Amino acid sequence: MSQDALRGCLSGERVVLEPLQEEHIPALSIAVSDGELWNLWYTSAPHPDEMKTYVEQALASEQRGEALAFAVRDRHSGQIVGCTRLMSWDQTHRRIEIGHTWYAKSAQRTGVNSECKLLLLTYAFETLDVIAVEFRTHWHNQRSREAITRLGAKQDGVLRNHRILKDGTIRDTVVYSIIASEWPSVKQNLKFQMRQYLENQ
């Protein structure tokens, strides 16, 4: 992934996606503590004590050209409320994945996720010129599955016994995607969702 091309902020009305830096570690540790997200066994959110390693690994992935990680800042409060990543960019087949996404409990169902996805999807389809954007989540993460479906993504399938988690349990992974022909209607829907959130504040 070309870091020179991607290394800027993506800004919306509700959030700013800031390129992840080590300076974000304290704020991310606070954000992940809102709801104790690490205790949700079906998520990959780190414990605050693991945040430094988490960020270092994300930055190392960037250096290898495999991903671009963002800290999510709420423009209203000015607080960092989560993390997300562009990853697994297959330039030959023009596919990319959005993943490693988590938000503080107080930022969930507030429009933050919708605008983050609008910014990332717009970048993926309209700048990187991909033909498909993929999402993956744990079979048991019902909230994540509902959020992905609300975006307009369609389920492609289930990868059974796909990953062994750090607690030893085995994850079945549900795979979703949005393809280029669907993007105009998905974009319109996400903008509509954002207008509703903003009007109701």
mmCIF file of C-alpha atoms in Angstrom, residues 14-193:
data_model
loop_
_atom_site.group_PDB
_atom_site.id
_atom_site.type_symbol
_atom_site.label_atom_id
_atom_site.label_comp_id
_atom_site.label_asym_id
_atom_site.label_seq_id
_atom_site.Cartn_x
_atom_site.Cartn_y
_atom_site.Cartn_z
ATOM 1 C CA ARG A 14 -18.742 13.935 12.549
ATOM 2 C CA VAL A 15 -15.276 12.349 12.629
ATOM 3 C CA VAL A 16 -11.691 12.754 11.518
ATOM 4 C CA LEU A 17 -9.654 9.664 10.700
ATOM 5 C CA GLU A 18 -6.098 10.488 11.741
ATOM 6 C CA PRO A 19 -3.154 8.343 10.617
ATOM 7 C CA LEU A 20 -2.315 6.223 13.640
ATOM 8 C CA GLN A 21 0.710 7.349 15.657
ATOM 9 C CA GLU A 22 2.302 6.277 18.926
ATOM 10 C CA GLU A 23 1.059 9.583 20.346
ATOM 11 C CA HIS A 24 -2.474 8.154 20.140
ATOM 12 C CA ILE A 25 -1.723 5.351 22.635
ATOM 13 C CA PRO A 26 -2.941 7.125 25.840
ATOM 14 C CA ALA A 27 -6.172 8.304 24.206
ATOM 15 C CA LEU A 28 -6.836 4.894 22.661
ATOM 16 C CA SER A 29 -6.296 3.254 26.059
ATOM 17 C CA ILE A 30 -9.013 5.503 27.474
ATOM 18 C CA ALA A 31 -11.335 4.815 24.541
ATOM 19 C CA VAL A 32 -11.026 1.029 24.768
ATOM 20 C CA SER A 33 -11.777 1.243 28.515
ATOM 21 C CA ASP A 34 -15.180 2.779 27.727
ATOM 22 C CA GLY A 35 -17.183 -0.434 27.799
ATOM 23 C CA GLU A 36 -14.132 -2.618 28.602
ATOM 24 C CA LEU A 37 -14.100 -3.760 24.993
ATOM 25 C CA TRP A 38 -11.323 -6.296 25.557
ATOM 26 C CA ASN A 39 -13.747 -8.364 27.653
ATOM 27 C CA LEU A 40 -15.950 -9.007 24.609
ATOM 28 C CA TRP A 41 -14.451 -12.326 23.562
ATOM 29 C CA TYR A 42 -15.633 -12.021 19.961
ATOM 30 C CA THR A 43 -13.768 -8.736 19.339
ATOM 31 C CA SER A 44 -10.078 -8.015 18.781
ATOM 32 C CA ALA A 45 -9.936 -4.825 20.859
ATOM 33 C CA PRO A 46 -6.773 -4.737 22.988
ATOM 34 C CA HIS A 47 -6.513 -4.320 26.743
ATOM 35 C CA PRO A 48 -5.137 -0.869 27.689
ATOM 36 C CA ASP A 49 -1.929 -2.547 28.868
ATOM 37 C CA GLU A 50 -1.550 -4.031 25.376
ATOM 38 C CA MET A 51 -2.222 -0.796 23.480
ATOM 39 C CA LYS A 52 1.431 0.094 22.901
ATOM 40 C CA THR A 53 2.079 -3.307 21.315
ATOM 41 C CA TYR A 54 -1.171 -3.061 19.346
ATOM 42 C CA VAL A 55 -0.191 0.303 17.851
ATOM 43 C CA GLU A 56 3.390 -0.803 17.177
ATOM 44 C CA GLN A 57 2.121 -3.864 15.310
ATOM 45 C CA ALA A 58 -0.262 -1.712 13.262
ATOM 46 C CA LEU A 59 2.563 0.669 12.335
ATOM 47 C CA ALA A 60 4.809 -2.265 11.426
ATOM 48 C CA SER A 61 2.060 -3.544 9.135
ATOM 49 C CA GLU A 62 2.023 -0.121 7.486
ATOM 50 C CA GLN A 63 5.778 -0.218 6.993
ATOM 51 C CA ARG A 64 5.399 -3.551 5.201
ATOM 52 C CA GLY A 65 2.855 -1.934 2.885
ATOM 53 C CA GLU A 66 0.047 -4.174 4.139
ATOM 54 C CA ALA A 67 -2.294 -1.687 5.795
ATOM 55 C CA LEU A 68 -3.051 1.866 6.837
ATOM 56 C CA ALA A 69 -4.371 2.369 10.362
ATOM 57 C CA PHE A 70 -6.391 5.307 11.666
ATOM 58 C CA ALA A 71 -7.332 6.681 15.047
ATOM 59 C CA VAL A 72 -10.932 7.893 15.035
ATOM 60 C CA ARG A 73 -11.497 11.363 16.509
ATOM 61 C CA ASP A 74 -14.985 12.643 17.329
ATOM 62 C CA ARG A 75 -15.124 16.208 16.022
ATOM 63 C CA HIS A 76 -17.776 17.229 18.557
ATOM 64 C CA SER A 77 -15.961 16.132 21.699
ATOM 65 C CA GLY A 78 -12.429 16.256 20.320
ATOM 66 C CA GLN A 79 -11.820 12.829 21.844
ATOM 67 C CA ILE A 80 -10.264 9.760 20.246
ATOM 68 C CA VAL A 81 -13.060 7.167 20.252
ATOM 69 C CA GLY A 82 -11.667 4.198 18.353
ATOM 70 C CA CYS A 83 -9.530 2.683 15.656
ATOM 71 C CA THR A 84 -9.986 1.331 12.119
ATOM 72 C CA ARG A 85 -7.820 0.097 9.257
ATOM 73 C CA LEU A 86 -7.573 -0.298 5.491
ATOM 74 C CA MET A 87 -5.839 -3.622 4.896
ATOM 75 C CA SER A 88 -5.247 -6.626 2.643
ATOM 76 C CA TRP A 89 -5.122 -4.488 -0.512
ATOM 77 C CA ASP A 90 -4.921 -6.828 -3.501
ATOM 78 C CA GLN A 91 -3.850 -4.442 -6.263
ATOM 79 C CA THR A 92 -3.945 -7.138 -8.928
ATOM 80 C CA HIS A 93 -7.590 -7.970 -8.294
ATOM 81 C CA ARG A 94 -8.479 -4.488 -6.970
ATOM 82 C CA ARG A 95 -9.911 -5.615 -3.644
ATOM 83 C CA ILE A 96 -9.371 -4.205 -0.154
ATOM 84 C CA GLU A 97 -10.623 -4.932 3.350
ATOM 85 C CA ILE A 98 -11.787 -2.613 6.123
ATOM 86 C CA GLY A 99 -11.063 -4.161 9.496
ATOM 87 C CA HIS A 100 -9.530 -3.946 12.987
ATOM 88 C CA THR A 101 -12.404 -1.592 13.810
ATOM 89 C CA TRP A 102 -13.546 -0.871 17.356
ATOM 90 C CA TYR A 103 -15.216 2.069 19.062
ATOM 91 C CA ALA A 104 -15.712 3.193 22.649
ATOM 92 C CA LYS A 105 -19.126 2.113 23.896
ATOM 93 C CA SER A 106 -20.302 5.739 24.105
ATOM 94 C CA ALA A 107 -19.473 6.224 20.407
ATOM 95 C CA GLN A 108 -21.470 3.224 19.217
ATOM 96 C CA ARG A 109 -24.766 3.859 17.397
ATOM 97 C CA THR A 110 -24.014 7.596 17.234
ATOM 98 C CA GLY A 111 -23.200 7.972 13.540
ATOM 99 C CA VAL A 112 -19.460 7.563 14.114
ATOM 100 C CA ASN A 113 -19.280 4.170 12.418
ATOM 101 C CA SER A 114 -21.454 5.246 9.483
ATOM 102 C CA GLU A 115 -19.258 8.236 8.707
ATOM 103 C CA CYS A 116 -16.020 6.303 9.210
ATOM 104 C CA LYS A 117 -17.228 3.756 6.695
ATOM 105 C CA LEU A 118 -18.384 6.504 4.318
ATOM 106 C CA LEU A 119 -14.913 8.070 4.406
ATOM 107 C CA LEU A 120 -13.067 4.768 3.972
ATOM 108 C CA LEU A 121 -15.373 3.435 1.273
ATOM 109 C CA THR A 122 -15.216 6.714 -0.668
ATOM 110 C CA TYR A 123 -11.435 6.567 -0.552
ATOM 111 C CA ALA A 124 -11.352 2.906 -1.547
ATOM 112 C CA PHE A 125 -13.743 3.141 -4.499
ATOM 113 C CA GLU A 126 -13.028 6.651 -5.738
ATOM 114 C CA THR A 127 -9.283 7.053 -5.121
ATOM 115 C CA LEU A 128 -7.873 3.529 -4.967
ATOM 116 C CA ASP A 129 -10.324 2.399 -7.688
ATOM 117 C CA VAL A 130 -11.065 -0.961 -6.104
ATOM 118 C CA ILE A 131 -13.885 -3.138 -7.395
ATOM 119 C CA ALA A 132 -14.761 -4.673 -4.027
ATOM 120 C CA VAL A 133 -14.408 -3.799 -0.345
ATOM 121 C CA GLU A 134 -14.521 -6.682 2.120
ATOM 122 C CA PHE A 135 -15.546 -6.859 5.777
ATOM 123 C CA ARG A 136 -14.959 -9.779 8.142
ATOM 124 C CA THR A 137 -16.296 -10.397 11.614
ATOM 125 C CA HIS A 138 -16.833 -13.112 14.205
ATOM 126 C CA TRP A 139 -19.925 -15.264 13.680
ATOM 127 C CA HIS A 140 -21.052 -14.438 17.234
ATOM 128 C CA ASN A 141 -20.489 -10.678 16.980
ATOM 129 C CA GLN A 142 -24.104 -9.884 16.230
ATOM 130 C CA ARG A 143 -23.725 -6.131 16.722
ATOM 131 C CA SER A 144 -20.902 -5.998 14.177
ATOM 132 C CA ARG A 145 -22.847 -8.143 11.716
ATOM 133 C CA GLU A 146 -25.869 -5.859 12.006
ATOM 134 C CA ALA A 147 -23.696 -2.766 11.535
ATOM 135 C CA ILE A 148 -22.060 -4.203 8.416
ATOM 136 C CA THR A 149 -25.458 -5.119 6.985
ATOM 137 C CA ARG A 150 -26.759 -1.600 7.669
ATOM 138 C CA LEU A 151 -23.928 -0.273 5.496
ATOM 139 C CA GLY A 152 -25.400 -2.153 2.562
ATOM 140 C CA ALA A 153 -22.818 -4.952 2.447
ATOM 141 C CA LYS A 154 -23.909 -8.432 1.411
ATOM 142 C CA GLN A 155 -22.806 -11.675 3.010
ATOM 143 C CA ASP A 156 -20.453 -13.691 0.820
ATOM 144 C CA GLY A 157 -20.071 -16.688 3.090
ATOM 145 C CA VAL A 158 -18.694 -18.141 6.307
ATOM 146 C CA LEU A 159 -15.120 -19.342 6.823
ATOM 147 C CA ARG A 160 -15.543 -22.110 9.389
ATOM 148 C CA ASN A 161 -12.741 -22.786 11.922
ATOM 149 C CA HIS A 162 -11.025 -19.801 10.376
ATOM 150 C CA ARG A 163 -8.913 -18.500 13.244
ATOM 151 C CA ILE A 164 -7.675 -19.599 16.668
ATOM 152 C CA LEU A 165 -8.161 -16.721 19.108
ATOM 153 C CA LYS A 166 -5.800 -15.824 21.947
ATOM 154 C CA ASP A 167 -8.130 -17.478 24.492
ATOM 155 C CA GLY A 168 -7.943 -20.720 22.527
ATOM 156 C CA THR A 169 -11.453 -20.605 21.081
ATOM 157 C CA ILE A 170 -11.908 -21.096 17.349
ATOM 158 C CA ARG A 171 -13.577 -18.374 15.318
ATOM 159 C CA ASP A 172 -15.936 -18.831 12.409
ATOM 160 C CA THR A 173 -15.553 -15.698 10.253
ATOM 161 C CA VAL A 174 -18.445 -14.146 8.337
ATOM 162 C CA VAL A 175 -17.330 -12.425 5.121
ATOM 163 C CA TYR A 176 -19.244 -9.507 3.581
ATOM 164 C CA SER A 177 -18.522 -7.222 0.662
ATOM 165 C CA ILE A 178 -19.658 -4.161 -1.232
ATOM 166 C CA ILE A 179 -18.848 -4.188 -4.947
ATOM 167 C CA ALA A 180 -18.268 -1.224 -7.235
ATOM 168 C CA SER A 181 -21.680 -1.404 -8.936
ATOM 169 C CA GLU A 182 -23.360 -1.166 -5.507
ATOM 170 C CA TRP A 183 -21.265 1.756 -4.306
ATOM 171 C CA PRO A 184 -23.452 4.647 -5.616
ATOM 172 C CA SER A 185 -26.542 3.407 -3.753
ATOM 173 C CA VAL A 186 -24.536 2.486 -0.649
ATOM 174 C CA LYS A 187 -22.983 5.964 -0.655
ATOM 175 C CA GLN A 188 -26.405 7.596 -0.960
ATOM 176 C CA ASN A 189 -27.723 5.501 1.926
ATOM 177 C CA LEU A 190 -24.764 6.334 4.170
ATOM 178 C CA LYS A 191 -25.144 10.048 3.476
ATOM 179 C CA PHE A 192 -28.842 9.751 4.341
ATOM 180 C CA GLN A 193 -27.957 8.011 7.614
#
